Coordinates of C-alpha atoms in Angstrom, one line a residue:
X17 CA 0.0 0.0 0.0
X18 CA 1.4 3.2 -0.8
X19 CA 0.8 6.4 1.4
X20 CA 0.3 9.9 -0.3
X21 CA 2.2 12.8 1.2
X22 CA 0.5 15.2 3.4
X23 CA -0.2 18.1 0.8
X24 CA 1.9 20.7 1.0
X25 CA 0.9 24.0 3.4
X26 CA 2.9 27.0 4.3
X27 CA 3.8 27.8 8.1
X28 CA 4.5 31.3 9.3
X29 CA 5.4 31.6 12.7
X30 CA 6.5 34.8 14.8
X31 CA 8.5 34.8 18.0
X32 CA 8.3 37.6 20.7
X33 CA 10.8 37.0 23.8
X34 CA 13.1 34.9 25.3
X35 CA 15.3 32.3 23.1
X36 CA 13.4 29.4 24.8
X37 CA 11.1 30.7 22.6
X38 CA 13.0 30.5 19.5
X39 CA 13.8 27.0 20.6
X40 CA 9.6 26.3 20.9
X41 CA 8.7 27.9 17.6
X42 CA 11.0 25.3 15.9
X43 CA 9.9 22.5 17.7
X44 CA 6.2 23.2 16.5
X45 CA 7.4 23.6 13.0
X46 CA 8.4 19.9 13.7
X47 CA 6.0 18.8 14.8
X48 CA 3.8 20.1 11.8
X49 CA 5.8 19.1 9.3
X50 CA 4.0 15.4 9.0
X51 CA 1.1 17.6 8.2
X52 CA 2.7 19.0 5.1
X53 CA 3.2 22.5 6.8
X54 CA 6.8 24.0 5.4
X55 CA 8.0 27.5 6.5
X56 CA 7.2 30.3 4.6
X57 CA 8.4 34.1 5.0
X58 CA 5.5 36.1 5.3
X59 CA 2.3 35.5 6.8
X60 CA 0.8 37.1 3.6
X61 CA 1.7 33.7 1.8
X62 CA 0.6 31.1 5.1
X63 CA -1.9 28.7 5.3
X64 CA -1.2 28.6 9.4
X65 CA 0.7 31.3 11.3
X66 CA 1.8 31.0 15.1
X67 CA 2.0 33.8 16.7
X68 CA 4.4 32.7 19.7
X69 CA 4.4 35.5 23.0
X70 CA 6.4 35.9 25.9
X71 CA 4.5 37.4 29.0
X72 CA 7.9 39.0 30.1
X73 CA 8.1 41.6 28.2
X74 CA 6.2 45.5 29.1
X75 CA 2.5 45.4 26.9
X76 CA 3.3 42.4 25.5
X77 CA -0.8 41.9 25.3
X78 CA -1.3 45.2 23.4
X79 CA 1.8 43.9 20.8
X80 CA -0.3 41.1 20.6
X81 CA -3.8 42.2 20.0
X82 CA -2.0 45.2 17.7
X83 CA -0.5 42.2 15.3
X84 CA -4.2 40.2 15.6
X85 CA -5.4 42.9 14.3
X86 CA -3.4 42.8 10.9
X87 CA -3.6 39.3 11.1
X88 CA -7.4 39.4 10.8
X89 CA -7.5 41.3 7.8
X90 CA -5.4 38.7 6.0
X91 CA -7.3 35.6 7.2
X92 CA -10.7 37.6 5.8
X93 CA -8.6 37.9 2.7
X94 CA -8.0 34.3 2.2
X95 CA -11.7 33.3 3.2
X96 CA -12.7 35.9 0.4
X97 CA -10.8 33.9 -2.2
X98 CA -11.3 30.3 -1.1
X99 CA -8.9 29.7 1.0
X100 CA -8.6 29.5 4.9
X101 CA -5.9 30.2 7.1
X102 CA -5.6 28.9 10.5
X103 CA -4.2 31.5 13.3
X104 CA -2.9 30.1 16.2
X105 CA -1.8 32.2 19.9
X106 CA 1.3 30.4 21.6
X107 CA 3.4 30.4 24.4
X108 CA 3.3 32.9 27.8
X109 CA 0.3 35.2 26.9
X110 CA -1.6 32.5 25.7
X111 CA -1.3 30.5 29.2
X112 CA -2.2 33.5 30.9
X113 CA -4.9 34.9 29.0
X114 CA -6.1 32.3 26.9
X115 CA -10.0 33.1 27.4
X116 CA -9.2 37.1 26.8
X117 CA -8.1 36.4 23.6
X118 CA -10.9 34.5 22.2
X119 CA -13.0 37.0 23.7
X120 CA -11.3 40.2 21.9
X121 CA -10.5 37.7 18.8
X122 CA -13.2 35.4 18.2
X123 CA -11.4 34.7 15.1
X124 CA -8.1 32.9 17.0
X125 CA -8.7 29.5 15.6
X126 CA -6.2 27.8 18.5
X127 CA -4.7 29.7 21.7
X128 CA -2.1 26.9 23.4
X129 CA 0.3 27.3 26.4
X130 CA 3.9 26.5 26.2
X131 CA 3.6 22.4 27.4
X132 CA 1.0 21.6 24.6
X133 CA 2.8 22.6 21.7
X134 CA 3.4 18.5 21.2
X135 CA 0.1 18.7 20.9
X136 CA -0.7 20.7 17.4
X137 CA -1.2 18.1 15.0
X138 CA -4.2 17.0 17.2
X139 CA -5.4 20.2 17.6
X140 CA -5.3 21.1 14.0
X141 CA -7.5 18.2 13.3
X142 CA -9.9 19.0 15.6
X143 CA -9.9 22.4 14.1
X144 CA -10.7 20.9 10.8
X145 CA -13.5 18.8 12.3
X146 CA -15.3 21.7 14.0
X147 CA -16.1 25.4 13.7
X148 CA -14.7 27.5 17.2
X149 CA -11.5 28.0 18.9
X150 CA -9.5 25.4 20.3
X151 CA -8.1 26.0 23.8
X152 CA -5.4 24.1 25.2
X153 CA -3.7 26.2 28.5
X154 CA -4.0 22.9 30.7
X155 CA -0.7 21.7 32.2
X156 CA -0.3 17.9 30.8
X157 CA 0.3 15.2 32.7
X158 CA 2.6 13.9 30.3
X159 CA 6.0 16.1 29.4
X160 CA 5.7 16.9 26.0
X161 CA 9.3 16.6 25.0
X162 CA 8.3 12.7 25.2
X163 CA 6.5 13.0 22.3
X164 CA 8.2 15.5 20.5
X165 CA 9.6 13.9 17.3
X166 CA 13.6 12.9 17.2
X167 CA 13.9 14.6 13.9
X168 CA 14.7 19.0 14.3
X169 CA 15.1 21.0 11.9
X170 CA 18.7 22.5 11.3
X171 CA 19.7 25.6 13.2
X172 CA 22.7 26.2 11.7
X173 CA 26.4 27.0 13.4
X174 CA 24.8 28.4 16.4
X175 CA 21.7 26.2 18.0
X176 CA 19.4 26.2 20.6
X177 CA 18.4 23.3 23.0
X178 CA 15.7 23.3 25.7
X179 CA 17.2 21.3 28.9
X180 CA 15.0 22.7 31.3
X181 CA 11.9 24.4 32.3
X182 CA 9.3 25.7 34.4
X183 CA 10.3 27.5 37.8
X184 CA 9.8 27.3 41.6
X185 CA 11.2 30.2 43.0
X186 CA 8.5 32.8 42.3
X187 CA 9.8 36.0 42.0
X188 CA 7.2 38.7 43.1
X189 CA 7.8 40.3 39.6
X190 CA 7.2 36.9 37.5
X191 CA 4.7 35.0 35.5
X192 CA 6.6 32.2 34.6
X193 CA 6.0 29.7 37.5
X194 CA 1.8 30.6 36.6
X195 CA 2.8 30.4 32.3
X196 CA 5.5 27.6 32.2
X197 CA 4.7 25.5 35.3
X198 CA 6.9 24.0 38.3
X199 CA 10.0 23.0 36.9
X200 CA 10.9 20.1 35.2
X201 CA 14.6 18.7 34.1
X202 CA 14.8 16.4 30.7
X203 CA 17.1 13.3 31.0
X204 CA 20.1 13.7 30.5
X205 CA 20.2 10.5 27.5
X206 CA 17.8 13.0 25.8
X207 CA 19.9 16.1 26.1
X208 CA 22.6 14.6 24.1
X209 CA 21.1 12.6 21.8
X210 CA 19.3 16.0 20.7
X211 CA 22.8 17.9 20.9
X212 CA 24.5 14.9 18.6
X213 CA 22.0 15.3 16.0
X214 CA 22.4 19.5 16.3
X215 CA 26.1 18.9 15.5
X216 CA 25.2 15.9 12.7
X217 CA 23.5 19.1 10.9
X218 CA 26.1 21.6 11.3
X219 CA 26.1 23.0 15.2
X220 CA 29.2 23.9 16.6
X221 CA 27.7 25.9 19.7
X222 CA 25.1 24.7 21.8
X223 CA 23.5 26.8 24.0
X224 CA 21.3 24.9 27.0
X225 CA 17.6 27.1 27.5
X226 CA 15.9 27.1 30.5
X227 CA 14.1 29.2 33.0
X228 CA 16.4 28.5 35.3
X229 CA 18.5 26.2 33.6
X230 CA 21.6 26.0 36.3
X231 CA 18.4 23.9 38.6
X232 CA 18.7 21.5 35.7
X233 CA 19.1 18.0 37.6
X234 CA 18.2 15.3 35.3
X235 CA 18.4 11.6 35.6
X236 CA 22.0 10.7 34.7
X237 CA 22.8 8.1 32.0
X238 CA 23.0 5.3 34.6
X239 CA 20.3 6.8 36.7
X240 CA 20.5 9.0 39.5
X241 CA 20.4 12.5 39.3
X242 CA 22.8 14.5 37.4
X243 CA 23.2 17.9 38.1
X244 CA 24.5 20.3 35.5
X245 CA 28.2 20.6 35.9
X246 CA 28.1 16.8 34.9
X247 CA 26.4 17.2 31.7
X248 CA 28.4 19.7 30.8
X249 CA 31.1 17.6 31.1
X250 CA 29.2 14.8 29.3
X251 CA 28.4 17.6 26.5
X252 CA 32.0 18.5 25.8
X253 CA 32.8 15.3 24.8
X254 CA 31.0 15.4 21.9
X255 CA 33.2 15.3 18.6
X256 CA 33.2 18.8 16.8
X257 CA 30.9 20.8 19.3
X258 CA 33.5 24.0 20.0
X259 CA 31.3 25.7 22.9
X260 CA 28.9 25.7 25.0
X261 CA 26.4 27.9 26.7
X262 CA 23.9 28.3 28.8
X263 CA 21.1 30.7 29.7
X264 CA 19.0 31.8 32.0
X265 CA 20.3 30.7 35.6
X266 CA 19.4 32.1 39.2
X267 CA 21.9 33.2 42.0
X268 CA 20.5 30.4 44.5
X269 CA 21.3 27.5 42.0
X270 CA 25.3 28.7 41.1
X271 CA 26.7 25.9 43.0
X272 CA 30.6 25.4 43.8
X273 CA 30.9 22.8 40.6
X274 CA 29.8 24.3 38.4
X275 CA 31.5 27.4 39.1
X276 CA 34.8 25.0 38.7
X277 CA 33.2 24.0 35.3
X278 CA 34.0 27.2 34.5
X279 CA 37.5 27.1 34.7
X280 CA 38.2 22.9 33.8
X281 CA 35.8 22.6 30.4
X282 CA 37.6 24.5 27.5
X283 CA 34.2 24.1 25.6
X284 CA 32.2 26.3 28.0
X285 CA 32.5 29.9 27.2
X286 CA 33.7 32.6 29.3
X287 CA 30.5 34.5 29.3
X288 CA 27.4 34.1 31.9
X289 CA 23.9 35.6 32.4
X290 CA 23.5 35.5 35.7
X291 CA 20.3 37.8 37.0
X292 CA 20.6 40.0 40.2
X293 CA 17.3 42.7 39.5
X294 CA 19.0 44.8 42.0
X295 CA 21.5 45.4 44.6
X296 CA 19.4 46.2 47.3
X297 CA 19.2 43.1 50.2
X298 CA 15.8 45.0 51.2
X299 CA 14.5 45.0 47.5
X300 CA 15.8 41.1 47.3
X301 CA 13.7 40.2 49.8
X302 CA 10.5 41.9 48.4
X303 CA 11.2 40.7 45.1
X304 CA 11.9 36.6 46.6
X305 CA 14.8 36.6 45.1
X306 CA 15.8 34.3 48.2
X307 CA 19.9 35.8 48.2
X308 CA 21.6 38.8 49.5
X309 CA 23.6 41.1 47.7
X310 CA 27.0 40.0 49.1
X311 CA 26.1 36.4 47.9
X312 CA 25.6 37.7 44.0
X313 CA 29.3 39.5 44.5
X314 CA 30.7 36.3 46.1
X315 CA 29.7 34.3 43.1
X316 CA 31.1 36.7 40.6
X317 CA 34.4 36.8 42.6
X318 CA 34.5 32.5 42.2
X319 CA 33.7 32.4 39.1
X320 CA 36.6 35.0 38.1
X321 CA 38.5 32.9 39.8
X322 CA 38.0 30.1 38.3
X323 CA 38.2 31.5 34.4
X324 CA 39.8 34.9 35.1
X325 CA 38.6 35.8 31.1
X326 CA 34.8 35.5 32.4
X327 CA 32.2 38.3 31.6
X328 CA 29.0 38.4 33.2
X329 CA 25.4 40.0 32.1
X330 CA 22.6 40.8 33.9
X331 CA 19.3 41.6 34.4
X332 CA 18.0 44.7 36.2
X333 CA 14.3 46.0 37.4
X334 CA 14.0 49.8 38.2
X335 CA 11.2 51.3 40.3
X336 CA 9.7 47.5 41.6
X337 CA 7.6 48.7 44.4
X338 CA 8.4 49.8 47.5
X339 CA 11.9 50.9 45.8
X340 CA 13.5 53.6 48.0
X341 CA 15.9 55.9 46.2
X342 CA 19.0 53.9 48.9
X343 CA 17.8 50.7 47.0
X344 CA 18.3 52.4 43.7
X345 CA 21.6 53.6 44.8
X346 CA 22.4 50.4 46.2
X347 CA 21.9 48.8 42.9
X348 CA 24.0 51.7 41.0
X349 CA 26.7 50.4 43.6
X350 CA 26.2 46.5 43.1
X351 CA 26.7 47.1 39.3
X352 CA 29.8 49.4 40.0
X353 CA 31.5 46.4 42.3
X354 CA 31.3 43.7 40.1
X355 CA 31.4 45.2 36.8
X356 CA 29.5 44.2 33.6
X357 CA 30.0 43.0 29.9
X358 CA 26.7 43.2 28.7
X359 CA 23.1 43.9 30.8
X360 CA 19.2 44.0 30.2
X361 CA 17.3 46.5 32.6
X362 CA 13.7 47.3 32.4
X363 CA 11.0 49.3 34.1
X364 CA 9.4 47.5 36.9
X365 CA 5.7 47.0 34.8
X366 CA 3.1 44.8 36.7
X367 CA 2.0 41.4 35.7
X368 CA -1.7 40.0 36.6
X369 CA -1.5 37.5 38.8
X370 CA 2.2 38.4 40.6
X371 CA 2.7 39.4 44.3
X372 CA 4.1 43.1 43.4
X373 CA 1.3 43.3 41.2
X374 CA -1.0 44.6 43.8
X375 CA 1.7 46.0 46.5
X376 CA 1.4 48.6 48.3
X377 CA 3.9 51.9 47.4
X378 CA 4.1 51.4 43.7
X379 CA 7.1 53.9 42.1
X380 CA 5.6 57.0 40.2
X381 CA 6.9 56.4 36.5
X382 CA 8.7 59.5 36.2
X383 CA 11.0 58.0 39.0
X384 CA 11.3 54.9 37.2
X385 CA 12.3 56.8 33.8
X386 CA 15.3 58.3 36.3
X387 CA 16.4 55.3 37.8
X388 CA 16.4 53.3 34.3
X389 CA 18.0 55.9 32.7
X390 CA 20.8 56.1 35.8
X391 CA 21.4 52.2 35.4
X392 CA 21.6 52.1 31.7
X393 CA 24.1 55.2 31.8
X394 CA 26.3 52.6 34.1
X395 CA 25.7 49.6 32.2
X396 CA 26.0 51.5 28.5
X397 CA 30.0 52.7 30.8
X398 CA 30.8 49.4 31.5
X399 CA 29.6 47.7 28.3
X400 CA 31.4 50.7 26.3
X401 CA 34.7 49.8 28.3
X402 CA 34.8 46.0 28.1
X403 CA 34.9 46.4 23.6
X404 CA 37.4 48.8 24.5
X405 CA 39.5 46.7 26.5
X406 CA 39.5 44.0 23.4
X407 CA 41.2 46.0 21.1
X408 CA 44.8 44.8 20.3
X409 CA 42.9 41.2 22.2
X410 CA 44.0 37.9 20.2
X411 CA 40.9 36.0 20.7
X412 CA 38.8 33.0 18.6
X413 CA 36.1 33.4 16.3
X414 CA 33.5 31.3 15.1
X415 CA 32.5 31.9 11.9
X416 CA 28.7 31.9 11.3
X417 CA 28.5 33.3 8.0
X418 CA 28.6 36.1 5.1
X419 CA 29.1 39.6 6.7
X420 CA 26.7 42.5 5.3
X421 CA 29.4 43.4 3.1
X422 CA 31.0 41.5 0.3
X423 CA 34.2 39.9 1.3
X424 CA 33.1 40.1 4.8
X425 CA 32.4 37.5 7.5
X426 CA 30.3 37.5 10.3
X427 CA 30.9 35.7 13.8
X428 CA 31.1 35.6 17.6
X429 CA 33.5 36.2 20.2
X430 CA 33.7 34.1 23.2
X431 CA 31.8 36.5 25.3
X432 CA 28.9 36.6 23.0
X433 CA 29.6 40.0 21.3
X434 CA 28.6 39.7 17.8
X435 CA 32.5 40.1 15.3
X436 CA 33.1 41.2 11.3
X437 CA 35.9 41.1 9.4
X438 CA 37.4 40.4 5.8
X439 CA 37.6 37.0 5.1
X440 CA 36.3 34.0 3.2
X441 CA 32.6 32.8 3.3
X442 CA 34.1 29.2 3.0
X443 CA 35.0 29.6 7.0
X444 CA 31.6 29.6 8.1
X445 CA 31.5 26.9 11.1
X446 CA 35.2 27.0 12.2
X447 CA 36.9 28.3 14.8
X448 CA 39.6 30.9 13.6
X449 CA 42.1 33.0 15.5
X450 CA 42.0 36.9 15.0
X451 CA 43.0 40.3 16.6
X452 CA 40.4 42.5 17.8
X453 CA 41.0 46.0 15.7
X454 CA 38.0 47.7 16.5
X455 CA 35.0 48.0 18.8
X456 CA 31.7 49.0 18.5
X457 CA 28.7 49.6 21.5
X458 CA 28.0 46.1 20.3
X459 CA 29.7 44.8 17.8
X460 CA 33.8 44.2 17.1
X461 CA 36.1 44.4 14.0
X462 CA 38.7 41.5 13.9
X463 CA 41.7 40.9 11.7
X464 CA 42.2 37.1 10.6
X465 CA 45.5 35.8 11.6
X466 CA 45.2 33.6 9.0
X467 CA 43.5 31.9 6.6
X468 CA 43.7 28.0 8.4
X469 CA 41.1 27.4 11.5
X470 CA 42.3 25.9 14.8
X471 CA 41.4 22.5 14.1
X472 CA 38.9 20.6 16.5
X473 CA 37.6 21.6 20.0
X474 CA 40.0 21.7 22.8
X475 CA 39.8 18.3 25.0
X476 CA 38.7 18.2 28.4
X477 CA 40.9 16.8 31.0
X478 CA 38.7 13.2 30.6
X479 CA 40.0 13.2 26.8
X480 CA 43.6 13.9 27.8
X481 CA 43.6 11.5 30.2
X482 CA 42.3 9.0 27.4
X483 CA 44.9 9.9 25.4
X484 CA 47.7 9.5 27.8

């Protein structure tokens, strides 16, 4: 018996937010393709389009409804002339707010939180069988990277790969625990046989997502519980994966081994996000942050320590409530102490639903606009000064592509910072050495110091010892 292909559809799908949800968005193009959905460019030319949101973000409802509204214009187009396209609400905003949407939108065919992604083809069906909405904000017994399918599509030099998610630290400030659910570590057989098949299709960086990805304690390849120090380790010993990253961890989980990873895996870049959100040990406590201030600058000092080359980012909320203007200046002073490559800092903006959202002595906005613009002055300083101190800097590049400019290649440094320079196209994936000749507020100039790259990823002190 032969089986006919699924005809062939066209998939648009938008990402707001946090890589994680990159990282989802190709996940459900996955798990559509069976269906015969392919990716397409616009959403002027798609038979489906995701809209995927992230909840994190300041009117990140009002960007929504503002695109729906566009959106709806084309879907009446396509009815019009035959046609239909399905439009579908992901991720953060649809957990939260699910029912507001199909109330405002009536024309959302599918609103589905972040674990039920796994679930599209089934919800598509039912779409097909039935006119209304389809509303799946439910948090699934089962974990849907279970039945995710082993098959990803290629992400090119640089990837993504979800190890972790959900969170159980509730931070006055956050939605997440309410949007992505208690958290939950994925084994760590899984982890690598989805980082083998990233670097089968061209990966040379991984970076591991999660909402607080450093909690990450999976069960080990022999059971028990690894934590994530050890799959680093595990990770690196992957043939032709040159680094490794990971993103977003908290304060409380920066344990003593993995700080030590730090400075024993050559794989694992010299650049960490670690969020603080102020420097203020009474503003930490309002905002559950569950450390002090001193803790935060204790960590920074170990990891230096343990890879004297390390930069750190942050994150940083001005104006959460109850903010006195010594908790301001504390946090001016926490960022002057430990010094910063690269930082993200917002206005405190409440979320339905969140502790600070209804506390008492909430910070007028012109003295939030003061105290953002204070701490981005500092941070713009620092950031300014750490290019700076690169120039004349012999560092490693890995190629990702064709610069804007013909003859030119684009890259990234170890500490993240995106790197051009003249050089051949043919070097996209390797790891070259160069000189830093230039620096920009966020970008760097680099001179090739030749044409050859440096050959496979440095071994870890495992591989050595093999090779002894």
């Amino acid at each position: 018996m032969t089986v006919s292909p699924s005809p062939r559809k066209r998939l648009f799908i938008r990402s707001w937010g946090c890589q994680m949800n990159v990282y989802d968005s190709g996940r459900m193009a996955d798990v559509l393709a069976p269906l015969g959905y392919t990716a397409t460019e616009t959403p002027e030319d798609a038979d489906m389009v995701v809209l995927n949101t992230c909840h994190i973000r300041e009117k990140a409802s009002e960007k929504l409804f503002s695109e729906l509204g566009r959106l709806r214009v084309l879907k009446q187009a396509k009815e019009q002339s035959g046609h239909r396209m399905i439009l579908a609400i992901a991720g953060c905003v649809a957990q939260a707010e699910g029912a507001e949407i199909t109330a405002r939108a009536p024309y959302v065919d599918l609103v589905l939180g972040p674990q039920s992604y796994h679930r599209l083809p089934e919800m598509v069906a039912r779409i097909s069988r039935a006119a209304g909405a389809v509303i799946e904000t439910d948090f699934p017994t089962e974990q849907k990277f279970d039945f995710l399918p082993d098959s990803t599509t290629p992400q090119g030099v640089t990837a993504f790969l979800t190890i972790q998610e959900g969170c159980d630290k509730f931070c006055s400030f956050c939605v997440v625990p309410y949007t992505r659910g208690s958290e939950y570590s994925r084994a760590a057989s899984a982890v690598l046989a989805e980082a083998k098949r990233l670097v089968a299709q061209g990966a040379r960086e991984i970076t591991l997502l999660g909402q607080n990805v450093n909690a990450w304690h999976g069960e080990g390849l022999s059971g028990g519980a690894w934590t994530l120090d050890r799959l680093l380790l595990e990770l690196a010993e992957i043939p032709n994966l040159a680094r490794l990253r990971y993103t977003t961890s908290h304060p409380r989980d920066m344990d003593d081994a993995l700080i030590a990873a730090h400075g024993t895996i050559p794989q694992l870049m010299p650049f960490l996000h670690l969020p603080v959100q102020s420097g203020s040990d009474r503003m930490l406590a309002a905002m559950n942050r569950g450390h002090k201030a001193d803790v935060y600058r204790r960590i920074a000092d170990k990891l230096r320590e343990a890879r004297p080359d390390l930069a750190l980012s942050s994150d940083f909320i001005a104006g959460h409530p109850g903010e006195s203007e010594a908790d301001h200046q504390a946090t001016l002073k926490l960022i002057e102490d430990v010094g910063f490559a690269l930082a993200y800092s917002f206005k405190y903006s409440a979320r339905p639903g969140t502790p600070a959202a209804t506390a008492q002595m909430q910070v007028a906005e012109a003295e939030k606009d003061r105290r953002l613009q204070e701490i981005q002055a500092l941070l713009r300083e620092q950031q300014d000064a750490f290019n700076r101190s690169c120039i004349g800097r012999r560092c490693e590049v890995l190629v990702t592509g064709a610069g804007r400019h013909e003859g030119q290649f684009a890259g990234r440094s170890p500490w993240l910072q995106p790197v051009h320079g003249l050089g051949s196209p043919d070097l996209t994936g390797q790891v070259v050495p160069a000189v830093v000749t230039a620096a920009m507020p966020n970008s760097l100039s680099v001179r090739l110091e030749g044409n050859e790259a440096l050959g496979p990823p440095p071994q870890t002190p495992r591989q050595e010892k093999a090779a002894a």
